[in-house]
Short mmCIF file of C-alpha atoms and ligand atoms in Angstrom, two decimals:
data_model
loop_
_atom_site.label_atom_id
_atom_site.label_comp_id
_atom_site.label_asym_id
_atom_site.label_seq_id
_atom_site.Cartn_x
_atom_site.Cartn_y
_atom_site.Cartn_z
CA MET E 1 70.59 100.37 79.00
CA GLY E 2 68.47 97.34 78.18
CA GLU E 3 67.57 98.88 74.83
CA CYS E 4 71.10 98.15 73.55
CA MET E 5 70.77 94.39 74.12
CA GLN E 6 70.83 92.57 70.82
CA GLU E 7 72.37 89.53 69.19
CA TYR E 8 74.91 90.61 66.59
CA LYS E 9 76.19 88.51 63.70
CA LEU E 10 79.29 88.25 61.59
CA PHE E 11 79.24 90.35 58.44
CA ILE E 12 80.46 88.35 55.45
CA GLY E 13 79.89 89.09 51.77
CA GLY E 14 77.22 91.66 52.60
CA GLU E 15 75.19 89.26 54.79
CA TRP E 16 74.84 89.12 58.58
CA ALA E 17 75.56 85.52 59.51
CA ASP E 18 75.89 83.19 62.50
CA SER E 19 79.33 81.78 63.18
CA SER E 20 80.08 78.24 62.08
CA THR E 21 81.15 77.41 65.65
CA GLY E 22 77.67 78.09 67.02
CA GLU E 23 79.37 79.84 69.94
CA THR E 24 78.75 83.35 71.19
CA PHE E 25 80.18 85.71 73.79
CA LYS E 26 78.81 88.54 75.90
CA ASP E 27 79.68 92.20 75.57
CA THR E 28 79.74 93.70 79.08
CA ALA E 29 79.40 97.36 80.10
CA PRO E 30 82.34 98.01 82.43
CA ALA E 31 80.55 100.64 84.54
CA THR E 32 77.47 98.56 85.32
CA LEU E 33 78.53 94.98 84.49
CA GLU E 34 75.35 94.61 82.42
CA THR E 35 75.39 92.50 79.27
CA ILE E 36 74.74 94.85 76.36
CA GLY E 37 75.04 92.51 73.40
CA ILE E 38 75.69 88.94 72.31
CA PHE E 39 78.33 88.38 69.63
CA GLN E 40 79.48 85.52 67.45
CA LYS E 41 82.71 83.66 68.12
CA ALA E 42 84.06 83.25 64.64
CA GLY E 43 86.07 80.15 63.83
CA ALA E 44 88.76 79.62 61.21
CA GLN E 45 86.09 78.58 58.69
CA ASP E 46 84.27 81.92 59.10
CA VAL E 47 87.54 83.79 58.67
CA GLY E 48 88.17 81.81 55.48
CA ARG E 49 84.73 82.80 54.15
CA ALA E 50 85.31 86.45 55.04
CA VAL E 51 88.67 86.48 53.25
CA ASP E 52 87.14 84.78 50.19
CA ALA E 53 84.32 87.34 50.11
CA ALA E 54 86.89 90.15 50.28
CA GLU E 55 88.90 88.54 47.50
CA ASP E 56 85.80 88.21 45.29
CA ALA E 57 84.89 91.87 45.86
CA PHE E 58 88.39 93.16 45.10
CA PRO E 59 88.31 93.38 41.27
CA ALA E 60 85.18 95.56 41.17
CA TRP E 61 86.07 97.78 44.13
CA SER E 62 89.66 98.34 43.06
CA SER E 63 88.45 99.24 39.54
CA THR E 64 85.92 101.76 40.83
CA PRO E 65 87.43 105.21 40.22
CA ALA E 66 88.87 106.53 43.47
CA PRO E 67 86.71 109.70 43.40
CA GLN E 68 83.63 107.43 43.27
CA ARG E 69 84.93 105.49 46.25
CA GLY E 70 85.46 108.88 47.86
CA LYS E 71 81.78 109.75 47.45
CA ILE E 72 80.79 106.63 49.36
CA ILE E 73 83.31 107.34 52.13
CA PHE E 74 82.08 110.93 52.26
CA ARG E 75 78.52 109.67 52.81
CA ALA E 76 79.80 107.50 55.65
CA ALA E 77 81.32 110.60 57.25
CA ARG E 78 77.97 112.39 56.98
CA ILE E 79 76.14 109.49 58.63
CA LEU E 80 78.72 109.29 61.40
CA GLU E 81 78.24 113.02 61.97
CA GLU E 82 74.46 112.74 62.07
CA ARG E 83 74.67 109.88 64.54
CA LYS E 84 77.50 111.31 66.63
CA GLU E 85 75.59 111.74 69.89
CA GLU E 86 73.90 108.34 69.76
CA LEU E 87 77.18 106.57 68.91
CA SER E 88 79.03 108.47 71.64
CA ARG E 89 76.54 107.35 74.27
CA LYS E 90 76.79 103.74 73.09
CA LEU E 91 80.57 104.05 73.17
CA THR E 92 80.53 105.28 76.75
CA ILE E 93 78.30 102.36 77.73
CA GLU E 94 80.40 99.78 75.93
CA MET E 95 83.93 101.01 76.63
CA GLY E 96 83.46 103.22 79.69
CA LYS E 97 85.23 106.46 78.75
CA VAL E 98 83.38 109.58 79.86
CA LEU E 99 80.91 111.04 77.38
CA PRO E 100 82.99 114.09 76.31
CA GLU E 101 85.88 111.72 75.49
CA ALA E 102 83.51 109.35 73.69
CA ARG E 103 82.39 112.30 71.55
CA GLY E 104 86.07 112.93 70.82
CA ASP E 105 86.51 109.29 69.79
CA VAL E 106 83.58 109.52 67.35
CA GLN E 107 84.76 112.93 66.12
CA GLU E 108 88.16 111.46 65.34
CA ALA E 109 86.40 108.83 63.24
CA ILE E 110 84.41 111.55 61.46
CA ASP E 111 87.58 113.53 60.81
CA ILE E 112 89.55 110.62 59.33
CA THR E 113 86.55 109.61 57.23
CA TYR E 114 86.26 113.07 55.65
CA TYR E 115 90.04 113.18 55.27
CA ALA E 116 90.14 109.79 53.54
CA ALA E 117 87.18 110.69 51.32
CA GLY E 118 89.20 113.69 50.07
CA GLU E 119 92.08 111.36 49.22
CA GLY E 120 89.84 109.90 46.53
CA ARG E 121 90.68 112.98 44.46
CA ARG E 122 94.36 112.94 45.38
CA LEU E 123 96.05 109.57 45.87
CA PHE E 124 99.06 111.40 44.53
CA GLY E 125 102.03 109.79 42.91
CA GLU E 126 105.15 111.60 41.72
CA THR E 127 106.34 112.76 38.35
CA THR E 128 109.97 113.52 37.76
CA PRO E 129 112.14 114.14 34.67
CA SER E 130 113.89 111.21 33.08
CA GLU E 131 117.67 111.18 32.59
CA LEU E 132 116.92 110.29 28.94
CA PRO E 133 115.12 112.35 26.31
CA ASP E 134 111.57 111.50 25.19
CA LYS E 135 110.81 109.51 28.29
CA ALA E 136 108.35 110.16 31.14
CA CYS E 137 108.76 108.87 34.70
CA MET E 138 106.09 108.67 37.35
CA THR E 139 104.72 106.63 40.22
CA VAL E 140 101.13 105.47 40.60
CA ARG E 141 99.44 103.98 43.65
CA ARG E 142 97.76 100.60 43.51
CA PRO E 143 95.72 98.87 46.21
CA ILE E 144 97.34 95.89 47.90
CA GLY E 145 94.41 93.46 47.81
CA VAL E 146 92.70 91.87 50.80
CA VAL E 147 93.86 93.62 53.94
CA ALA E 148 93.12 92.60 57.52
CA LEU E 149 92.53 95.10 60.29
CA ILE E 150 92.79 94.00 63.92
CA THR E 151 91.96 96.58 66.57
CA PRO E 152 91.95 97.07 70.36
CA TRP E 153 89.15 98.31 72.61
CA ASN E 154 90.37 101.68 73.85
CA PHE E 155 89.25 103.69 70.80
CA PRO E 156 86.35 101.56 69.61
CA VAL E 157 85.40 103.78 66.65
CA ALA E 158 88.41 105.99 66.01
CA ILE E 159 91.02 103.23 65.59
CA PRO E 160 88.87 101.07 63.28
CA ALA E 161 88.05 104.20 61.24
CA TRP E 162 91.74 105.16 61.09
CA LYS E 163 92.36 101.85 59.36
CA LEU E 164 89.15 101.22 57.42
CA MET E 165 88.84 104.54 55.63
CA PRO E 166 92.38 104.78 54.18
CA ALA E 167 92.27 101.06 53.28
CA LEU E 168 88.98 101.52 51.41
CA ILE E 169 89.77 104.75 49.62
CA ALA E 170 92.92 103.11 48.29
CA GLY E 171 90.80 100.34 46.74
CA ASN E 172 91.52 97.45 49.09
CA THR E 173 88.91 95.07 50.43
CA VAL E 174 88.87 94.33 54.11
CA VAL E 175 88.50 91.72 56.81
CA PHE E 176 88.08 93.52 60.10
CA LYS E 177 88.35 91.93 63.55
CA PRO E 178 87.55 94.28 66.43
CA SER E 179 88.37 93.65 70.07
CA SER E 180 85.96 91.38 71.92
CA ASP E 181 85.55 94.14 74.52
CA THR E 182 84.06 96.59 72.01
CA PRO E 183 82.43 94.72 69.12
CA MET E 184 79.19 96.73 69.27
CA LEU E 185 80.68 99.99 68.05
CA ALA E 186 82.58 98.06 65.39
CA ALA E 187 79.29 96.60 64.14
CA GLU E 188 77.77 100.09 64.06
CA LEU E 189 80.66 101.34 61.95
CA VAL E 190 80.24 98.46 59.49
CA LYS E 191 76.50 99.17 59.25
CA ILE E 192 77.25 102.82 58.49
CA LEU E 193 79.66 101.88 55.71
CA THR E 194 77.03 99.60 54.21
CA GLU E 195 74.36 102.30 54.45
CA ALA E 196 76.76 104.71 52.76
CA GLY E 197 76.99 102.35 49.79
CA VAL E 198 80.10 100.22 50.32
CA PRO E 199 79.33 97.15 48.15
CA ALA E 200 78.88 93.63 49.52
CA GLY E 201 82.13 91.86 50.32
CA VAL E 202 84.25 95.02 50.40
CA VAL E 203 84.13 95.16 54.21
CA ASN E 204 83.73 91.96 56.20
CA MET E 205 83.65 91.76 59.97
CA VAL E 206 84.48 88.76 62.10
CA THR E 207 84.18 88.89 65.88
CA GLY E 208 85.78 86.46 68.29
CA SER E 209 88.97 85.74 70.11
CA GLY E 210 92.46 86.69 69.03
CA GLU E 211 93.51 83.11 69.69
CA VAL E 212 91.11 81.66 67.09
CA ALA E 213 89.75 84.34 64.74
CA GLY E 214 92.81 86.60 64.97
CA LYS E 215 95.26 83.76 64.36
CA ALA E 216 93.22 82.47 61.42
CA ILE E 217 93.46 85.92 59.83
CA VAL E 218 97.20 86.15 60.34
CA ASN E 219 97.70 82.66 58.91
CA ASN E 220 95.49 83.18 55.86
CA MET E 221 97.69 83.25 52.77
CA LYS E 222 95.24 85.39 50.79
CA VAL E 223 95.52 88.31 53.22
CA ARG E 224 98.19 90.51 51.67
CA ALA E 225 98.59 93.14 54.39
CA MET E 226 97.72 93.54 58.05
CA SER E 227 97.25 96.63 60.12
CA PHE E 228 97.32 95.85 63.82
CA THR E 229 96.92 98.02 66.89
CA GLY E 230 97.30 96.36 70.26
CA SER E 231 99.82 95.08 72.76
CA LEU E 232 103.51 94.47 72.19
CA ASP E 233 103.24 90.72 72.81
CA THR E 234 100.50 90.23 70.24
CA GLY E 235 102.29 92.53 67.79
CA LYS E 236 105.51 90.54 68.07
CA TRP E 237 103.69 87.29 67.45
CA ILE E 238 101.88 88.69 64.42
CA LEU E 239 105.08 90.08 62.92
CA GLY E 240 106.81 86.71 63.18
CA GLU E 241 103.88 84.69 61.95
CA ALA E 242 102.92 87.02 59.07
CA SER E 243 106.43 86.82 57.67
CA LYS E 244 105.69 83.21 56.65
CA SER E 245 103.30 84.46 53.99
CA MET E 246 105.28 87.67 53.31
CA LYS E 247 102.40 89.91 54.39
CA ARG E 248 103.00 93.55 54.81
CA VAL E 249 102.47 94.33 58.52
CA SER E 250 101.86 97.66 60.25
CA LEU E 251 102.08 97.60 64.02
CA GLU E 252 100.92 100.27 66.46
CA LEU E 253 101.77 98.98 69.92
CA GLY E 254 102.20 100.14 73.50
CA GLY E 255 103.70 103.17 75.15
CA LYS E 256 105.28 104.40 78.38
CA ASN E 257 104.97 108.04 77.62
CA PRO E 258 106.89 110.69 79.56
CA ILE E 259 106.00 114.26 80.40
CA ILE E 260 109.10 116.28 81.27
CA VAL E 261 108.43 119.23 83.57
CA MET E 262 111.33 121.69 83.63
CA ASP E 263 112.11 124.16 86.40
CA ASP E 264 110.98 127.05 84.20
CA ALA E 265 107.65 125.40 83.32
CA ASN E 266 104.24 126.88 83.94
CA ILE E 267 103.49 124.42 86.75
CA ASP E 268 99.71 124.80 86.68
CA LEU E 269 99.65 124.14 82.96
CA ALA E 270 101.85 121.07 83.47
CA VAL E 271 99.54 119.79 86.20
CA ASP E 272 96.58 120.20 83.80
CA GLY E 273 98.53 118.20 81.22
CA VAL E 274 99.33 115.37 83.64
CA ILE E 275 95.75 115.14 84.91
CA TRP E 276 94.48 114.92 81.33
CA GLY E 277 97.25 112.68 80.00
CA GLY E 278 97.51 110.40 83.04
CA PHE E 279 93.90 109.98 84.08
CA GLY E 280 91.90 110.72 80.90
CA THR E 281 90.34 107.48 79.59
CA SER E 282 91.39 106.08 82.99
CA GLY E 283 94.95 105.94 81.66
CA GLN E 284 93.90 103.42 79.01
CA ARG E 285 95.48 105.19 76.06
CA CYS E 286 98.57 104.11 74.20
CA THR E 287 99.65 107.75 74.56
CA ALA E 288 98.78 108.02 78.28
CA ALA E 289 101.26 110.02 80.37
CA SER E 290 102.40 107.33 82.77
CA ARG E 291 105.79 108.84 83.68
CA VAL E 292 106.21 112.42 84.83
CA ILE E 293 109.86 113.42 84.95
CA VAL E 294 110.13 116.57 87.03
CA HIS E 295 113.09 118.88 87.59
CA GLU E 296 114.14 118.46 91.21
CA LYS E 297 113.90 122.22 91.84
CA VAL E 298 110.14 122.18 91.29
CA ILE E 299 109.13 118.64 92.16
CA ASP E 300 107.80 119.49 95.64
CA THR E 301 105.50 122.23 94.37
CA PHE E 302 104.49 120.12 91.39
CA ARG E 303 103.69 117.07 93.54
CA GLU E 304 101.57 119.10 95.93
CA LYS E 305 99.52 120.69 93.16
CA LEU E 306 99.10 117.41 91.28
CA LEU E 307 97.96 115.59 94.40
CA ALA E 308 95.42 118.29 95.22
CA ARG E 309 93.93 118.07 91.72
CA ALA E 310 94.03 114.29 91.35
CA GLY E 311 92.47 113.79 94.78
CA LYS E 312 89.36 115.60 93.57
CA LEU E 313 88.77 113.46 90.47
CA ARG E 314 85.38 111.78 90.65
CA LEU E 315 85.02 108.18 89.53
CA GLY E 316 81.75 107.03 88.05
CA ASN E 317 79.62 106.06 85.12
CA GLY E 318 80.87 108.02 82.12
CA LEU E 319 77.34 108.96 81.11
CA LEU E 320 77.03 111.21 84.18
CA GLU E 321 78.20 114.77 83.82
CA SER E 322 79.65 114.64 87.33
CA THR E 323 82.15 111.91 86.34
CA ASP E 324 85.78 112.75 85.63
CA VAL E 325 87.19 109.22 85.36
CA GLY E 326 85.30 106.19 84.05
CA PRO E 327 85.85 102.47 84.62
CA ILE E 328 88.59 100.07 83.53
CA ILE E 329 87.62 97.93 80.55
CA ASN E 330 87.45 94.52 82.23
CA ASN E 331 88.37 92.54 85.31
CA THR E 332 91.60 91.18 83.84
CA GLN E 333 92.86 94.68 83.20
CA LEU E 334 91.72 95.81 86.65
CA ARG E 335 93.70 92.97 88.28
CA LYS E 336 96.72 93.84 86.16
CA ILE E 337 96.66 97.45 87.37
CA ALA E 338 96.24 96.37 91.00
CA GLY E 339 99.17 93.98 90.50
CA TYR E 340 101.39 96.81 89.25
CA CYS E 341 100.49 98.89 92.31
CA ASP E 342 101.68 96.03 94.53
CA ILE E 343 104.85 95.76 92.47
CA GLY E 344 105.45 99.53 92.86
CA LYS E 345 105.07 99.37 96.62
CA ASN E 346 107.35 96.32 96.86
CA GLU E 347 109.94 98.05 94.70
CA GLY E 348 110.11 100.93 97.17
CA ALA E 349 108.07 103.62 95.41
CA THR E 350 105.93 105.80 97.68
CA LEU E 351 102.20 105.57 97.07
CA LEU E 352 100.75 109.09 97.29
CA LEU E 353 97.21 108.46 96.12
CA GLY E 354 94.88 105.59 95.22
CA GLY E 355 96.52 102.26 94.53
CA LYS E 356 93.37 100.19 94.83
CA GLN E 357 90.10 99.19 93.26
CA ALA E 358 87.30 101.59 94.15
CA LYS E 359 84.53 100.22 96.34
CA MET E 360 81.72 100.51 93.84
CA ASN E 361 79.88 98.34 91.35
CA GLY E 362 81.78 98.09 88.06
CA TYR E 363 85.48 97.90 87.23
CA PHE E 364 86.71 101.10 88.87
CA PHE E 365 90.27 101.83 89.93
CA GLU E 366 91.25 104.89 91.95
CA PRO E 367 93.47 107.50 90.29
CA THR E 368 96.93 106.56 91.54
CA ILE E 369 100.16 108.49 92.01
CA PHE E 370 103.53 107.05 92.96
CA THR E 371 106.48 109.24 93.87
CA ASP E 372 110.19 108.47 94.49
CA VAL E 373 110.05 106.28 91.41
CA THR E 374 113.38 105.32 89.87
CA MET E 375 113.98 104.08 86.37
CA ASP E 376 114.94 100.57 87.46
CA MET E 377 111.43 99.96 88.82
CA ARG E 378 108.97 97.99 86.70
CA ILE E 379 106.25 100.63 87.21
CA ALA E 380 108.58 103.09 85.49
CA ARG E 381 109.30 100.81 82.53
CA GLU E 382 106.30 98.63 81.73
CA GLU E 383 102.98 99.68 80.26
CA ILE E 384 100.31 99.53 82.98
CA PHE E 385 97.40 100.87 80.90
CA GLY E 386 95.53 102.30 83.87
CA PRO E 387 95.21 105.51 85.91
CA VAL E 388 98.68 105.22 87.43
CA VAL E 389 101.20 108.07 87.25
CA SER E 390 104.81 107.74 88.41
CA LEU E 391 106.77 110.82 89.46
CA ILE E 392 110.48 110.67 88.69
CA ASN E 393 113.13 113.24 89.70
CA ALA E 394 115.52 114.77 87.19
CA SER E 395 118.56 116.94 87.91
CA ASP E 396 118.58 118.75 84.55
CA LEU E 397 117.32 118.50 80.97
CA GLY E 398 119.96 115.96 79.96
CA ASP E 399 119.03 113.71 82.86
CA ALA E 400 115.31 114.08 82.07
CA ILE E 401 115.83 113.15 78.41
CA GLU E 402 118.01 110.18 79.33
CA LYS E 403 115.30 108.91 81.67
CA ALA E 404 112.60 109.57 79.07
CA ASN E 405 114.56 107.45 76.59
CA SER E 406 115.42 104.60 78.94
CA VAL E 407 112.36 102.42 78.21
CA GLU E 408 111.67 100.04 75.35
CA TYR E 409 108.71 102.03 74.01
CA GLY E 410 108.72 105.33 72.10
CA LEU E 411 105.24 106.55 71.22
CA SER E 412 104.38 109.95 72.67
CA SER E 413 106.30 112.46 74.79
CA SER E 414 105.92 115.96 76.12
CA ILE E 415 107.93 118.75 77.65
CA TYR E 416 106.69 121.69 79.69
CA THR E 417 109.17 124.55 79.56
CA GLU E 418 109.28 128.25 78.76
CA SER E 419 112.71 127.83 77.17
CA MET E 420 112.89 127.44 73.40
CA ARG E 421 116.27 125.82 73.76
CA SER E 422 114.95 123.10 76.10
CA ALA E 423 111.92 122.55 73.88
CA PHE E 424 114.01 122.09 70.74
CA LYS E 425 116.50 119.87 72.57
CA ALA E 426 113.62 117.61 73.59
CA ILE E 427 112.22 117.59 70.05
CA GLU E 428 115.68 116.61 68.80
CA LYS E 429 116.66 114.07 71.45
CA VAL E 430 113.57 112.33 72.85
CA ASP E 431 113.08 108.95 71.19
CA ALA E 432 109.38 109.08 70.35
CA GLY E 433 107.06 109.28 67.39
CA LEU E 434 105.32 112.34 68.86
CA THR E 435 106.61 115.23 70.97
CA TYR E 436 104.26 117.84 72.40
CA VAL E 437 105.55 121.15 73.74
CA ASN E 438 103.51 122.64 76.58
CA ALA E 439 100.71 120.18 75.90
CA SER E 440 100.01 116.68 77.22
CA THR E 441 101.05 113.43 75.54
CA ILE E 442 97.60 112.97 74.01
CA GLY E 443 95.64 114.83 71.35
CA SER E 444 96.73 113.74 67.90
CA GLU E 445 95.04 115.21 64.82
CA VAL E 446 94.08 113.02 61.89
CA HIS E 447 95.92 114.92 59.17
CA LEU E 448 99.30 114.30 60.78
CA PRO E 449 101.22 111.03 60.99
CA PHE E 450 100.76 108.93 64.12
CA GLY E 451 103.01 106.16 65.39
CA GLY E 452 106.04 105.38 67.47
CA VAL E 453 109.66 104.27 67.49
CA LYS E 454 111.44 101.34 69.16
CA ALA E 455 109.05 98.66 70.48
CA THR E 456 105.99 100.82 69.82
CA GLY E 457 105.87 99.71 66.22
CA ASN E 458 107.67 98.65 63.10
CA GLY E 459 108.16 102.05 61.56
CA THR E 460 104.83 102.65 59.86
CA ARG E 461 102.66 105.69 60.58
CA GLU E 462 98.89 105.90 60.57
CA ALA E 463 96.75 108.90 59.62
CA GLY E 464 97.91 111.89 57.60
CA SER E 465 99.33 111.28 54.16
CA THR E 466 101.27 108.35 55.64
CA ALA E 467 98.02 106.38 56.04
CA LEU E 468 98.11 105.73 52.31
CA GLU E 469 101.62 104.30 52.51
CA GLU E 470 100.20 101.60 54.75
CA PHE E 471 97.52 100.61 52.25
CA THR E 472 98.99 101.15 48.79
CA GLU E 473 101.72 99.72 46.62
CA LEU E 474 103.73 102.14 44.55
CA LYS E 475 104.32 101.27 40.93
CA THR E 476 107.07 103.12 39.11
CA VAL E 477 106.26 103.79 35.47
CA TYR E 478 108.79 104.53 32.69
CA PHE E 479 107.12 105.63 29.46
CA ASP E 480 109.50 105.86 26.53
CA TYR E 481 108.14 107.76 23.52
CA SER E 482 111.45 108.09 21.64
CA GLY E 483 110.77 105.16 19.32
CA ARG E 484 114.29 103.78 19.78
CA LEU E 485 116.16 101.69 22.34
CA GLN E 486 117.35 103.95 25.14
CA ARG E 487 119.53 102.53 27.88
CA ALA E 488 119.46 104.22 31.29
CA GLN E 489 122.92 104.71 32.87
CA ILE E 490 124.55 103.74 29.56
CA ASP E 491 123.39 106.11 26.82
CA ILE E 492 124.14 109.24 28.88
CA GLU E 493 127.79 109.99 29.64
CA GLY E 494 128.52 110.62 33.35
P1 LIG S 501 95.66 93.01 72.50
O1 LIG S 501 96.97 92.85 71.84
O2 LIG S 501 95.33 92.10 73.61
O3 LIG S 501 94.47 92.85 71.44
C1 LIG S 501 94.37 93.66 70.29
C2 LIG S 501 93.59 92.90 69.23
O4 LIG S 501 94.37 91.79 68.81
C3 LIG S 501 92.25 92.35 69.69
O5 LIG S 501 91.31 92.47 68.64
C4 LIG S 501 92.59 90.88 69.95
O6 LIG S 501 91.46 90.04 69.87
C5 LIG S 501 93.58 90.60 68.86
N1 LIG S 501 94.49 89.48 69.10
C6 LIG S 501 94.93 88.99 70.30
N2 LIG S 501 95.76 87.94 70.08
C7 LIG S 501 95.86 87.77 68.75
C8 LIG S 501 96.58 86.87 67.91
N3 LIG S 501 97.36 85.92 68.40
N4 LIG S 501 96.46 87.01 66.59
C9 LIG S 501 95.69 87.98 66.05
N5 LIG S 501 94.97 88.85 66.78
C10 LIG S 501 95.06 88.75 68.12
O7 LIG S 501 95.56 94.55 72.96
P2 LIG S 501 94.36 95.27 73.75
O8 LIG S 501 94.41 94.88 75.18
O9 LIG S 501 93.09 95.11 73.00
O10 LIG S 501 94.79 96.81 73.61
C11 LIG S 501 95.64 97.45 74.47
C12 LIG S 501 97.00 97.63 73.84
O11 LIG S 501 96.87 98.34 72.62
C13 LIG S 501 97.95 98.46 74.69
O12 LIG S 501 99.22 97.87 74.68
C14 LIG S 501 97.98 99.80 73.96
O13 LIG S 501 99.14 100.56 74.17
C15 LIG S 501 97.85 99.37 72.56
N6 LIG S 501 97.38 100.48 71.73
C16 LIG S 501 98.26 101.05 70.86
C17 LIG S 501 97.88 102.13 70.08
C18 LIG S 501 98.84 102.77 69.11
O14 LIG S 501 98.38 103.43 68.19
N7 LIG S 501 100.15 102.60 69.26
C19 LIG S 501 96.58 102.63 70.18
C20 LIG S 501 95.70 102.02 71.08
C21 LIG S 501 96.11 100.94 71.84
#
């Protein structure tokens, strides 16, 4: 892996530059603990330069016809596609997820990039008749200005691409701060955009801590909108702070996603869904299935089958084909997961499997299952962000839905049932941004909206046509060609 070792710079105004602080940090591979890159710790001054560069680039980029911007974004999609395998391997090394999942991460970036490129020839507004004669009414979309994108580490390419591509196609210029756990893939993405022809200053990347670089972005008055994906605590702080400069803020935060398994479910299919949703990406997905709410008539069979399958999952380096579950991102997160397992045991939950760090080099945690979990326990309510699944009993559908809804988050949800009635009840009643029927809590597609309710966000949706809502302002246009004064609501009798 030594070939990946490199010193990376900040990307400001089209130039790769050292940080003004002179400080750097190491990017560590979680499976091997090797250093794979050295990155700049940006200070407030660097953030200021990046925002200024984005502001300078805005007039030309926003005036470039959207279909021309689309051509550039389309080229970026092609490059991403050509480099898919190489990027996926780098992603597995940097973030840890197993190679097939890393390919999925890169594919999601490719998909959103093509999708956004196509928006260059849409960016639709509305037209509607006027209530007055000789008058046209329509809406047009305008870019917002300098937008800031702050991203987490669990989807190192997909999440940045989900934000960058819609922001760019809409004509905004960008300051992008990736997570310090996965800056390498972020830098690759920025290089690809540059190679595709995105002009200098349109995309600027600053690496460094949330405390310094992140805060400087949030506090910069010239940043007009922010799109943030990360934890609830950080999201809350950003929302409060950004209100001081009246920034538009989009928040995609945590989850505590339930899978409901009804007594008429295909149990084997549900077990597949829990293995994939609970232990895929080592449980480090905002949509991870961390609560499995099972009808009491089938919980014994379900538990037995789940345990048999989960017990066979093989931990290891994600580059190896034999690996089912990769490492945890860093030691802090590993300790947090271990801490939650202690909390679960102390709260009276029964540990069925795992519950501890694996005895191997790297940040590995054993796939973990708790049973006899009740909704008052912290492991049933708080986001653990690790390979920990809690089994919860339910007496009927109503009880299952009530339990599903009894947490502060509301991102993804799922129900396994053969009954249409139960499926539609869950669709209607579960408080979540996504509901899957007979599929796990994960697996969103880029042409559909993505986001959550309650503490998972502030009502915005990424991807799909909603991605443009995040990054455009609507202007309503009234065009009067009557040649006389016409007064809406007054000249027409009711
Ligand atoms: P985090 O909140 O610690 O960090 C996210 C980003 O915010 C990082 O780039 C970090 O440097 C930056 N940051 C931290 N403090 C900041 C501050 N004060 N000001 C500005 N920026 C700051 O989250 P994380 O650990 O990187 O990611 C895991 C979290 O992300 C989980 O809660 C997970 O559920 C959530 N997530 C949500 C979604 C979604 O779409 N809803 C998707 C993926 C991850």
